[in-house]
Coordinates of C-alpha atoms in Angstrom, one line a residue:
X1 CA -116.6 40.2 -37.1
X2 CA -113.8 37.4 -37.5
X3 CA -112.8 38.5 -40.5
X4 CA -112.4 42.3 -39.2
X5 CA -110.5 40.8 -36.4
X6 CA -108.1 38.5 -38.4
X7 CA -107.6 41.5 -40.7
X8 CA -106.7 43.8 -37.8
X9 CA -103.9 41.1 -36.7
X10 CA -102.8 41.0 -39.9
X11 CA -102.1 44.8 -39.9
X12 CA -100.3 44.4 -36.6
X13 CA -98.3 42.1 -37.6
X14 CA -94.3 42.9 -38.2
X15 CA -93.7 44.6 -41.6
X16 CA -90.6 42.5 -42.9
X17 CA -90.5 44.1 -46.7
X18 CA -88.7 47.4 -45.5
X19 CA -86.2 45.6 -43.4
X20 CA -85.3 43.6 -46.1
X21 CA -85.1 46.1 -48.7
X22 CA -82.3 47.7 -46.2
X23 CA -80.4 44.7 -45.6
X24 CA -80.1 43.8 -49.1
X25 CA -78.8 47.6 -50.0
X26 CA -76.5 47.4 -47.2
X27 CA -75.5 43.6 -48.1
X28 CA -75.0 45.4 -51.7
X29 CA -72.6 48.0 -50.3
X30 CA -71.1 45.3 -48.5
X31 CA -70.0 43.8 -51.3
X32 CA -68.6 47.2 -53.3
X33 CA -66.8 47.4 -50.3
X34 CA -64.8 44.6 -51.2
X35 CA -63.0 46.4 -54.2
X36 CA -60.7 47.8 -51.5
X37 CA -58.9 44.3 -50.5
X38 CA -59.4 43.4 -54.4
X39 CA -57.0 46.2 -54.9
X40 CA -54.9 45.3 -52.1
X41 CA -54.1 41.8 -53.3
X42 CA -53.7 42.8 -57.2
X43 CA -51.1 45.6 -55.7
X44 CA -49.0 42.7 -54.0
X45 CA -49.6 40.4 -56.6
X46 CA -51.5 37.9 -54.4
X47 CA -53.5 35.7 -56.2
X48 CA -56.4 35.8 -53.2
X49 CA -57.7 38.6 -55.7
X50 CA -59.5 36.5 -57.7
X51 CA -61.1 35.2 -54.4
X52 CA -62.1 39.2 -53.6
X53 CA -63.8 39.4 -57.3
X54 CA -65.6 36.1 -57.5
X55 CA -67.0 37.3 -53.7
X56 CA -68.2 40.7 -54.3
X57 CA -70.1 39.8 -57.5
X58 CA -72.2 37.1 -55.6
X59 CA -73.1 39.1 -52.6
X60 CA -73.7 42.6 -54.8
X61 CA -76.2 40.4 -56.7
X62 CA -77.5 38.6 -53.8
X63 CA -78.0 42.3 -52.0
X64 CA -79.8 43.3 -55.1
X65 CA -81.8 40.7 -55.6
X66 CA -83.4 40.8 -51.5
X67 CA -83.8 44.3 -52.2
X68 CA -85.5 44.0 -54.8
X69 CA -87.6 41.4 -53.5
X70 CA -89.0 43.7 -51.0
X71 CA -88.9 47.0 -52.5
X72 CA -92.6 47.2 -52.3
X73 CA -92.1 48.0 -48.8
X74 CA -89.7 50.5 -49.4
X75 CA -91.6 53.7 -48.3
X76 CA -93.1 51.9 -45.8
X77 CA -92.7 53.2 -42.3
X78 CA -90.6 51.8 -40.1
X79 CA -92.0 51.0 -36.7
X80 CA -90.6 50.0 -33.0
X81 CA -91.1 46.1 -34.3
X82 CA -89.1 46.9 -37.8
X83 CA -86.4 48.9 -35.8
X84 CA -86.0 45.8 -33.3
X85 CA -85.6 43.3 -36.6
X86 CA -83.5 45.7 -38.4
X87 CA -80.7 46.3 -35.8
X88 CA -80.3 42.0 -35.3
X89 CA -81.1 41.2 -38.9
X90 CA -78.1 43.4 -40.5
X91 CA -75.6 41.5 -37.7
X92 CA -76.9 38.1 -38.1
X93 CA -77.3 38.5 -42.2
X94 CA -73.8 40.5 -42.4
X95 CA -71.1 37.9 -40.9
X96 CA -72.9 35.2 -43.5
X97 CA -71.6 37.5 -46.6
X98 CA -68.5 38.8 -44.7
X99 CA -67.1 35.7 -44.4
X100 CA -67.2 34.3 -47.8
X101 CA -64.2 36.5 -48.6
X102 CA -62.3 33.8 -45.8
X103 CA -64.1 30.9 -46.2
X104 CA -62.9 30.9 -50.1
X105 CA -59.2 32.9 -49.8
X106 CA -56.1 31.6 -48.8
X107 CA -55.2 30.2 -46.9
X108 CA -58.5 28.2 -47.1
X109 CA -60.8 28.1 -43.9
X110 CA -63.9 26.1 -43.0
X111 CA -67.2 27.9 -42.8
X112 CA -67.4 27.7 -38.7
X113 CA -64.1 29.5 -38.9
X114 CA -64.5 31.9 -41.3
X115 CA -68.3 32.8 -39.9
X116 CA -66.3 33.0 -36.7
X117 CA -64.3 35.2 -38.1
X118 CA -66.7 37.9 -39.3
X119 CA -69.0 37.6 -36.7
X120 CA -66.4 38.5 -34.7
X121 CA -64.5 41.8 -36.6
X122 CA -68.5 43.1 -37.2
X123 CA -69.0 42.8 -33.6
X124 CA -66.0 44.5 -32.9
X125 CA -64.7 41.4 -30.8
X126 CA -61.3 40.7 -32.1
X127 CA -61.4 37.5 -31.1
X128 CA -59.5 35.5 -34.2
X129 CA -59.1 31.9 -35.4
X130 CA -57.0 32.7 -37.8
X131 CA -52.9 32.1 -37.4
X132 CA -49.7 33.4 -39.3
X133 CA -51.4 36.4 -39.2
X134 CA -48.3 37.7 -40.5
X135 CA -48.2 35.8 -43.7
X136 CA -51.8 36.3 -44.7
X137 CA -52.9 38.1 -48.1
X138 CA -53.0 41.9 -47.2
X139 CA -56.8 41.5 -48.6
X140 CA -57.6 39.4 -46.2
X141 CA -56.0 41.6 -43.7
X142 CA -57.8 44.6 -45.0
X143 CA -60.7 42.7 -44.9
X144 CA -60.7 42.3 -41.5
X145 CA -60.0 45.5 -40.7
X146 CA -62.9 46.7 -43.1
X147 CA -64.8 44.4 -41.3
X148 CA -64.6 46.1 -37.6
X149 CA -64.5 49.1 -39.0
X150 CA -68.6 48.9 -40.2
X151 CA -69.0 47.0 -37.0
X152 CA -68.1 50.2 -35.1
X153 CA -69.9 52.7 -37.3
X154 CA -73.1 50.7 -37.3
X155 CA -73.4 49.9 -33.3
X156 CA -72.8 53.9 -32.8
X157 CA -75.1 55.0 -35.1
X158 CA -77.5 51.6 -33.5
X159 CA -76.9 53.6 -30.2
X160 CA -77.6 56.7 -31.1
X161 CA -80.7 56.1 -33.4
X162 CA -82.9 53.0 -32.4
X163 CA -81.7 52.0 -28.8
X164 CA -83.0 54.8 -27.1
X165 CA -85.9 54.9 -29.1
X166 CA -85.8 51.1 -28.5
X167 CA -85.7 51.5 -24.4
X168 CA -83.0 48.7 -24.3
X169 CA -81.2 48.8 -21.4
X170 CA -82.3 52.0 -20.0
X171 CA -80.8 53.6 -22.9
X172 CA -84.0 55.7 -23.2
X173 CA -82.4 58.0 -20.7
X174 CA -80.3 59.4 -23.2
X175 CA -83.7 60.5 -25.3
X176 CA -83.0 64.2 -24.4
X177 CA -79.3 63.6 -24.7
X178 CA -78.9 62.7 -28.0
X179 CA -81.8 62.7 -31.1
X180 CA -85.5 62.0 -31.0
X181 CA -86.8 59.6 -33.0
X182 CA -89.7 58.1 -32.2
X183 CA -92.2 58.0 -34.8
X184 CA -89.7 59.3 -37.7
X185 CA -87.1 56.7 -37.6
X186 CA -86.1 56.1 -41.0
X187 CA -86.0 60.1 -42.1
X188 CA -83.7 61.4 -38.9
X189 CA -81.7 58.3 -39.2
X190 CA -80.5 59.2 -42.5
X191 CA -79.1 62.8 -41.3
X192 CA -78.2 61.4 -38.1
X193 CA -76.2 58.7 -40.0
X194 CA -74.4 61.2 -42.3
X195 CA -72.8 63.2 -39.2
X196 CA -72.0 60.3 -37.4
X197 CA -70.1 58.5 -40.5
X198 CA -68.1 61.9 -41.0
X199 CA -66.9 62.4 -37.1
X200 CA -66.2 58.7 -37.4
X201 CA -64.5 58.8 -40.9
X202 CA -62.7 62.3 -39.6
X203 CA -60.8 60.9 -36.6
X204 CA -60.1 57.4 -38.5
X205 CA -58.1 59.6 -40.8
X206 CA -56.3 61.3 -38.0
X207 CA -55.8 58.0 -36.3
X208 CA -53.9 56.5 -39.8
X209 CA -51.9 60.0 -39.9
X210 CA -50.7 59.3 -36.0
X211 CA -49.5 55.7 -36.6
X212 CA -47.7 56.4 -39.9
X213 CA -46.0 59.8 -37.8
X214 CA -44.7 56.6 -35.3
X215 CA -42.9 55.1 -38.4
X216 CA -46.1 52.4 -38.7
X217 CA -46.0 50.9 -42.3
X218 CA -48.7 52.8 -44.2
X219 CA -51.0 49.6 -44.6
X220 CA -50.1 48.3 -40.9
X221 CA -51.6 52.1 -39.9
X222 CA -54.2 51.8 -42.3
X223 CA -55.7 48.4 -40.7
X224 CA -55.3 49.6 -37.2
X225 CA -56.6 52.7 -37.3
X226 CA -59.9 51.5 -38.7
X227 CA -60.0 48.4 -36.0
X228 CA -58.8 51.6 -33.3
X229 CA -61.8 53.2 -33.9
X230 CA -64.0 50.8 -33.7
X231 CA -62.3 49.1 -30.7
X232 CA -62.2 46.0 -32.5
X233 CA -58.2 45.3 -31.8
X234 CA -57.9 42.6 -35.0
X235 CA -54.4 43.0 -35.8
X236 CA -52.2 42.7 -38.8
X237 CA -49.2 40.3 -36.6
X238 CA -49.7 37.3 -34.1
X239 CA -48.1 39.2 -31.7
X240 CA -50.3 42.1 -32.1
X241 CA -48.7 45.8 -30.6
X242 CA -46.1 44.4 -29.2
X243 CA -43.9 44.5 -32.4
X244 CA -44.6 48.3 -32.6
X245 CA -42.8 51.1 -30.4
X246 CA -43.8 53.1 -27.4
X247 CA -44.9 56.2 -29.6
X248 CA -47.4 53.5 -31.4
X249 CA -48.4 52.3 -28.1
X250 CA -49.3 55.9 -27.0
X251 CA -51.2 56.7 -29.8
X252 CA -53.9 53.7 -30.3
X253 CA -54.4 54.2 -26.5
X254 CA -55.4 57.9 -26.9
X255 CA -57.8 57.0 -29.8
X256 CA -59.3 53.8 -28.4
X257 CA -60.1 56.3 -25.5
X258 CA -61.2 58.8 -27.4
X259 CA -63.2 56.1 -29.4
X260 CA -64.8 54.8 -26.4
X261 CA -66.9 58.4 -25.5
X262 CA -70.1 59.1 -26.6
X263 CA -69.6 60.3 -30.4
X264 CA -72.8 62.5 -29.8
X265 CA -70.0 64.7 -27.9
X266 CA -67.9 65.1 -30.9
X267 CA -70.7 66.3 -33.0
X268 CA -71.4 69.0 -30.5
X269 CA -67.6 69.9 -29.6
X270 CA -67.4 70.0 -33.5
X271 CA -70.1 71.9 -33.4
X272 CA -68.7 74.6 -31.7
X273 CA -70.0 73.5 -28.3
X274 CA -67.3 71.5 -25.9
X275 CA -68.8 72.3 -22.8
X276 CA -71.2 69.1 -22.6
X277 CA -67.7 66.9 -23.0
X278 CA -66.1 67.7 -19.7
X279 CA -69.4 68.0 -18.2
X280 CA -70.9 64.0 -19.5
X281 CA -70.9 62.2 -16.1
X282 CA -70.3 59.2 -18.4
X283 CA -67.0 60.5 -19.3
X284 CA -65.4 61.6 -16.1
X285 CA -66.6 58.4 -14.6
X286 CA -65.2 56.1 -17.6
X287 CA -61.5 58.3 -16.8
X288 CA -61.5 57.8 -13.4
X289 CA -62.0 54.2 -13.5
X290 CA -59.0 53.9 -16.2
X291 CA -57.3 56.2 -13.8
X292 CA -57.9 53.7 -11.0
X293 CA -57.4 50.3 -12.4
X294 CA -53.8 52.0 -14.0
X295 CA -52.8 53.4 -11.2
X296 CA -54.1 49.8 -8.7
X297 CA -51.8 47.6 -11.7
X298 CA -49.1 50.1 -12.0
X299 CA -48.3 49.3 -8.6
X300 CA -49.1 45.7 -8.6
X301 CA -46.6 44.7 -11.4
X302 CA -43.5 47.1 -9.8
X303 CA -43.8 44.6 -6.7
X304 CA -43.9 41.2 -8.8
X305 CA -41.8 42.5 -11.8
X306 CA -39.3 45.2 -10.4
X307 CA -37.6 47.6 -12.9
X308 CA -38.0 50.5 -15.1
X309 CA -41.0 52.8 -14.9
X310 CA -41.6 53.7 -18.2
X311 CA -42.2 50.5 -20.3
X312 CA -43.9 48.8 -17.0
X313 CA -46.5 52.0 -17.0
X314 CA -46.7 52.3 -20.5
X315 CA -47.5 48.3 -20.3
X316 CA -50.1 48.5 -17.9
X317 CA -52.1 52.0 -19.3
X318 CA -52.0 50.1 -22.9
X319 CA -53.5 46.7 -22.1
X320 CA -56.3 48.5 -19.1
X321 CA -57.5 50.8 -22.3
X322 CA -57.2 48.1 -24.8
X323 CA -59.4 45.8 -22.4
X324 CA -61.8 48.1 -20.6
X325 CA -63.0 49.6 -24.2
X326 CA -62.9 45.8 -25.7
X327 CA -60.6 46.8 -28.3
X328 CA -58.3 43.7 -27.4
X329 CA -54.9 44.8 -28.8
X330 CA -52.3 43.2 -26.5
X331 CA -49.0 44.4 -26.3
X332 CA -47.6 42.3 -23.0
X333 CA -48.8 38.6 -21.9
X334 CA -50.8 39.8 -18.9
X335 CA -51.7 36.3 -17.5
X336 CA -47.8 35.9 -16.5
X337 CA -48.7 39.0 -14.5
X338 CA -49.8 37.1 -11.5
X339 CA -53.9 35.7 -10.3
X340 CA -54.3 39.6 -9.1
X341 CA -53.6 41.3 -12.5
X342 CA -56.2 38.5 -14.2
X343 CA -58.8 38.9 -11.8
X344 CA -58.4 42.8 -12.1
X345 CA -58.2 42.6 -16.6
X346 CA -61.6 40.2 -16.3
X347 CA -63.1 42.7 -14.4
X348 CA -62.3 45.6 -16.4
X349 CA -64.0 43.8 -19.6
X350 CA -67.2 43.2 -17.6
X351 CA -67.4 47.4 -17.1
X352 CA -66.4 48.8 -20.7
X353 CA -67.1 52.3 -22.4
X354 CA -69.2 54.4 -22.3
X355 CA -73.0 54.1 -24.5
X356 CA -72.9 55.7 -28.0
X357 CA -69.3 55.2 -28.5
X358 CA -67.7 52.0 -30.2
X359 CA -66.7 50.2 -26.8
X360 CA -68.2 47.0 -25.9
X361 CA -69.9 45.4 -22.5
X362 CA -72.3 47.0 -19.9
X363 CA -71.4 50.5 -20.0
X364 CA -70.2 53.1 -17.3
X365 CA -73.8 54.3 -17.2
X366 CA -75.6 51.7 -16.1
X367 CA -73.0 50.9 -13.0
X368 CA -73.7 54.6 -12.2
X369 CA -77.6 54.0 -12.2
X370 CA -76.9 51.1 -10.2
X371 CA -75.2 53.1 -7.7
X372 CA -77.3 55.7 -7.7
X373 CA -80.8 53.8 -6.8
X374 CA -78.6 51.7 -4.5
X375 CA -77.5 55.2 -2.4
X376 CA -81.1 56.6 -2.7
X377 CA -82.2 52.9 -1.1
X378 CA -79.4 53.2 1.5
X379 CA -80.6 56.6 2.7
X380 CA -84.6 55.7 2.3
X381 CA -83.1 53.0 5.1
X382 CA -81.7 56.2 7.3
X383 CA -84.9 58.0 6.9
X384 CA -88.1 56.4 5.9
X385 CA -90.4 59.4 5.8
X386 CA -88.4 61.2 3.6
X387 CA -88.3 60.7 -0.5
X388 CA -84.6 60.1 -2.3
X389 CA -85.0 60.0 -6.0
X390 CA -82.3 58.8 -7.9
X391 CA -80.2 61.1 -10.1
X392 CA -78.4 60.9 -13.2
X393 CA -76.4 64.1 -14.1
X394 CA -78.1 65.7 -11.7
X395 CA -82.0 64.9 -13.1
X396 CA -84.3 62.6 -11.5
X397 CA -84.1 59.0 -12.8
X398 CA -87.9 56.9 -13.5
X399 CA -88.3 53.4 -11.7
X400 CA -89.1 52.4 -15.2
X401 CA -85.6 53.2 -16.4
X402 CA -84.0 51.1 -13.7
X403 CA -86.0 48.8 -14.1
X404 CA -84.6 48.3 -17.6
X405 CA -81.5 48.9 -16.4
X406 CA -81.8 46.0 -13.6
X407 CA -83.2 43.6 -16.3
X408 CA -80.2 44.3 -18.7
X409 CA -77.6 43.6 -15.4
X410 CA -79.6 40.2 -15.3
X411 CA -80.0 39.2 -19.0
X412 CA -76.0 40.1 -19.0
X413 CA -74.8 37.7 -16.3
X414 CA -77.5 35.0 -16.8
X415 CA -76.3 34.7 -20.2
X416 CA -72.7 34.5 -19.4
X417 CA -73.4 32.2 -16.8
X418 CA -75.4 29.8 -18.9
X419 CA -72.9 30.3 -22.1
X420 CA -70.2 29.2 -19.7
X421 CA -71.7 26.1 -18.6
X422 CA -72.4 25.1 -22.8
X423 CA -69.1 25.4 -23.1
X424 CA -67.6 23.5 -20.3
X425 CA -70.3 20.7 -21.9
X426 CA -68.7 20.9 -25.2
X427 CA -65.0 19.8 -23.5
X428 CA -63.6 23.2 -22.7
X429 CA -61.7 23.7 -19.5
X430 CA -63.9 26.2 -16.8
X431 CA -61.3 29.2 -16.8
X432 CA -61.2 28.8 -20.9
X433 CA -65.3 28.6 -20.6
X434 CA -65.8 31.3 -18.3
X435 CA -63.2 34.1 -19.8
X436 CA -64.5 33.2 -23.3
X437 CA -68.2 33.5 -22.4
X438 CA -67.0 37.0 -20.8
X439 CA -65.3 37.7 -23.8
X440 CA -67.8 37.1 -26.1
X441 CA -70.8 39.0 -24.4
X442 CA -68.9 42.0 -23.4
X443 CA -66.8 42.0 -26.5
X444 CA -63.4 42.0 -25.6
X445 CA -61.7 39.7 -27.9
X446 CA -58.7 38.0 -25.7
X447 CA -59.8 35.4 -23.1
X448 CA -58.2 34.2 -19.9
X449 CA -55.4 31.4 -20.2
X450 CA -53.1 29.8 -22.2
X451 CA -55.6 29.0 -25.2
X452 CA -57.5 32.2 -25.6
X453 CA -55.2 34.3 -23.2
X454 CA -53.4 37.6 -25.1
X455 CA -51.3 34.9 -26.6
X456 CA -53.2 32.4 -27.8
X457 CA -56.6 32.4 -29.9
X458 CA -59.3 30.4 -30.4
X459 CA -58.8 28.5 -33.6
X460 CA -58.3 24.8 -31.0
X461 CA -61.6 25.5 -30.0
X462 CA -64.0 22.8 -31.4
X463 CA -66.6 23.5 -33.8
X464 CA -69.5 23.4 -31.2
X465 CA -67.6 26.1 -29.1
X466 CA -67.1 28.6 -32.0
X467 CA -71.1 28.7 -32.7
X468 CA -72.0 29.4 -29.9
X469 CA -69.6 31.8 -29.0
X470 CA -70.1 33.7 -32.5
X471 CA -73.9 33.7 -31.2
X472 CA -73.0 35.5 -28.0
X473 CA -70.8 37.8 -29.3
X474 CA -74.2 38.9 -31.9
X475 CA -76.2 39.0 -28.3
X476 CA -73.8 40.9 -26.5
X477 CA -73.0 43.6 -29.4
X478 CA -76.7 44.2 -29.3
X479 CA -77.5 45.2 -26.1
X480 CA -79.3 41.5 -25.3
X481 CA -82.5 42.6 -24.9
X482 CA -82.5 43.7 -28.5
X483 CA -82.3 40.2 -29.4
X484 CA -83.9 38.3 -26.9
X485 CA -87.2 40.3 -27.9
X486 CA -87.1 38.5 -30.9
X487 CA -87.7 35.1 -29.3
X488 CA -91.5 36.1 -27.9
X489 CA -94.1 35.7 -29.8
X490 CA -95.8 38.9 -28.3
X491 CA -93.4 40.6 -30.5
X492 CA -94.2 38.9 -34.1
X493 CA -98.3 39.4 -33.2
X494 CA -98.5 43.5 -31.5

């Protein structure tokens, strides 16, 4: 009887060999990727090719060699446990191969940094450590962008595959919105992956054609219109947009918008089917907020910085979009703005995109549940005999959705909370704590302040500060709950 019982834990247990057999595939990929910056360097002569070669042939052998190691679980079916590994395996495993590329290039950077580095562009934070941007190899640079680029592609197709699947978050409300997966993971996500990767590929292209139509150097629109789309915002110059024109302002901030709607929209519009894009309540509320905070800023820097219209509009619309979707571009130093224009820019980062799109932080969606069950509470107070459901889009919402939704709103801000405080231990000053642990989790990639404001970074930061940051950024890009499940041992036995 023991035996039959140990045998039957055994068989619950988490299946680990078809989760590694995909990482190391993907790792492998990862590392045939890097023939694009090896080209880049040889083009300009850099000798940081050599760097690029060296790389890719370790990590394509080390990808091998893991899946190899594990392809006895290759047709093995991937379960709610595997799905859950999968997702915070490939971001944690990825950043360790990704950085390599920096840790051994020129100019030379330590490990913290250069993990920093690529846990940030596959997160899609943008936060940098890296200086002279403008004198770096244009591998490097590439690289970078190549790096935020697969962030954004693999958090969409995360989204629209395993997190609903996954009820993270109360993202199993989009279950009849976008595909069904349960029980047949691994086969949909493959076609589901293919349309995705094409819509995504598609509107990078167009992106590139806009920015070179501006007069944007061909490699400058290159690099920005893959860290556009994925509203990562690493940039090829220290001063980021702000060397650029208006016309190149305009155009990254109608493609980080577009890039911040649900990408399940594009397949249908492409489809032949726009209707459900003007009529996602995730979209017109994600406008109308951008709408709102351009309009509140707009008039808030014509009375502390009187003059033109244009540029000051243009200024404000940019920066709101760059911020609210995480991208973190910056083409204006919004902390001389005044304490208002701050407080305002660190609460658009804590609201962000909308789910199944490349933007960062909590979501429009979940503020709308919120609102929603806190109106249906508000009239159950007016009249008690009577039953208020909430709704979303016009459909009854389950308790057991917001309760997922409530948990996310307090796994969010209890982590932020508690990030900031390790970081005020580790010597940083509580505005550069609190903005950074805000970045990180929703992100965003600029902080708050001279060090980590839009014109600083965080290469001062001390070692300590980095870690734990890059850890939160990994948190935060997944949802939070996605990780944190990791950490109970319910999870690892059933």
């Amino acid at each position: 009887m023991t035996a039959a019982r140990a045998a039957a834990n055994d068989s619950a247990m988490v299946d680990v060999r078809p989760v590694g057999y995909l990482v190391g595939w993907l790792v492998t990929a990862l590392g045939l990727s890097m023939a694009l910056p090896l080209v880049a360097d040889l083009a300009a002569g850099s000798a940081n090719a050599r760097v690029f070669a060296t790389t890719a042939i370790l990590v394509i052998v080390s990808g091998a060699v893991l899946a190899f190691a594990c392809s006895s679980g290759a047709s093995a079916r991937m379960g709610v446990q595997e799905s859950f590994l999968l997702a915070t395996g490939t971001w944690a495993v990825f950043p360790i191969f990704g950085a390599l590329p920096f840790w051994f290039g020129a100019p030379q950077a330590s490990f913290t940094d250069a993990f920093f580095e690529a846990m940030s562009g596959l997160t899609t934070t943008g936060a940098t450590v890296f200086t002279s941007l403008d004198t770096l190899p244009p591998g490097t640079l590439l690289w970078r962008g190549m790096l935020q680029w697969f962030g954004g592609l693999g958090i969409v197709i995360v989204a629209m595959v395993f997190l609903p699947t996954l009820k993270v978050g109360g993202m199993q409300i989009f279950r009849s919105e976008a595909f069904d997966t349960m029980g047949k993971i691994l086969p949909r996500a493959g076609e589901i992956a293919l349309s995705l990767s094409l819509i995504y590929a598609l509107l990078t292209f167009l992106c590139f054609m806009a920015y070179v139509f501006t007069g944007m150097p061909a490699f400058d629109s290159a690099v920005h219109a893959m860290t556009t789309l994925a509203t990562g915002g690493m940039a090829n110059h220290d001063l980021s947009f702000s060397v650029y024109g208006a016309s190149a302002h305009y155009v990254a901030t109608a493609f980080m918008l577009l890039a911040a709607l649900p990408f399940i929209r594009f397949l249908q519009f492409f489809a032949g089917d726009p209707k459900p894009i003007w009529r996602d309540p995730q979209i017109r509320g994600f406008l109308l907020v951008v709408a709102a905070f351009v309009t509140l800023l707009s008039a808030w820097l014509a009375l502390v910085r009187p003059g033109p219209f244009e540029p000051a509009f243009r200024e404000v619309l940019f920066n709101v979009v760059s911020i609210i979707t995480g991208t973190g571009y910056s083409s204006a130093d919004y902390d001389t703005w005044g304490s208002f224009a701050m407080t305002m820019f660190f609460v658009l980062g804590l609201i962000g995109g909308c789910s199944g799109s490349t933007a960062c932080s909590v979501k429009i969606f979940r503020y709308q549940l919120m609102l929603a069950s806190v109106s249906a509470e508000v009239k159950r107070l007016h009249a008690p005999n009577r039953v208020f459901a909430p709704r979303y889009d016009g459909h009854p919402v389950s308790q057991r959705v917001l309760d997922s939704v409530m948990a996310f709103f307090m796994f969010f801000f209890l982590t932020l909370a508690v990030v900031a405080v390790m970081l005020v231990l580790v010597g940083l000053d509580p505005l550069t704590a609190i903005s950074g642990s805000a970045t990180a989790i929703a992100n965003i990639g600029p902080g708050l302040g001279p060090v980590i404001g839009p014109a600083g970074n965080f290469s001062t930061l001390p070692d300590a500060a980095k870690w734990i940051l890059a850890a939160t950024m990994l948190v935060g890009r997944l949802e939070i709950l996605s990780v944190f499940v990791l950490f109970g041992a319910a999870f690892w036995r059933a």
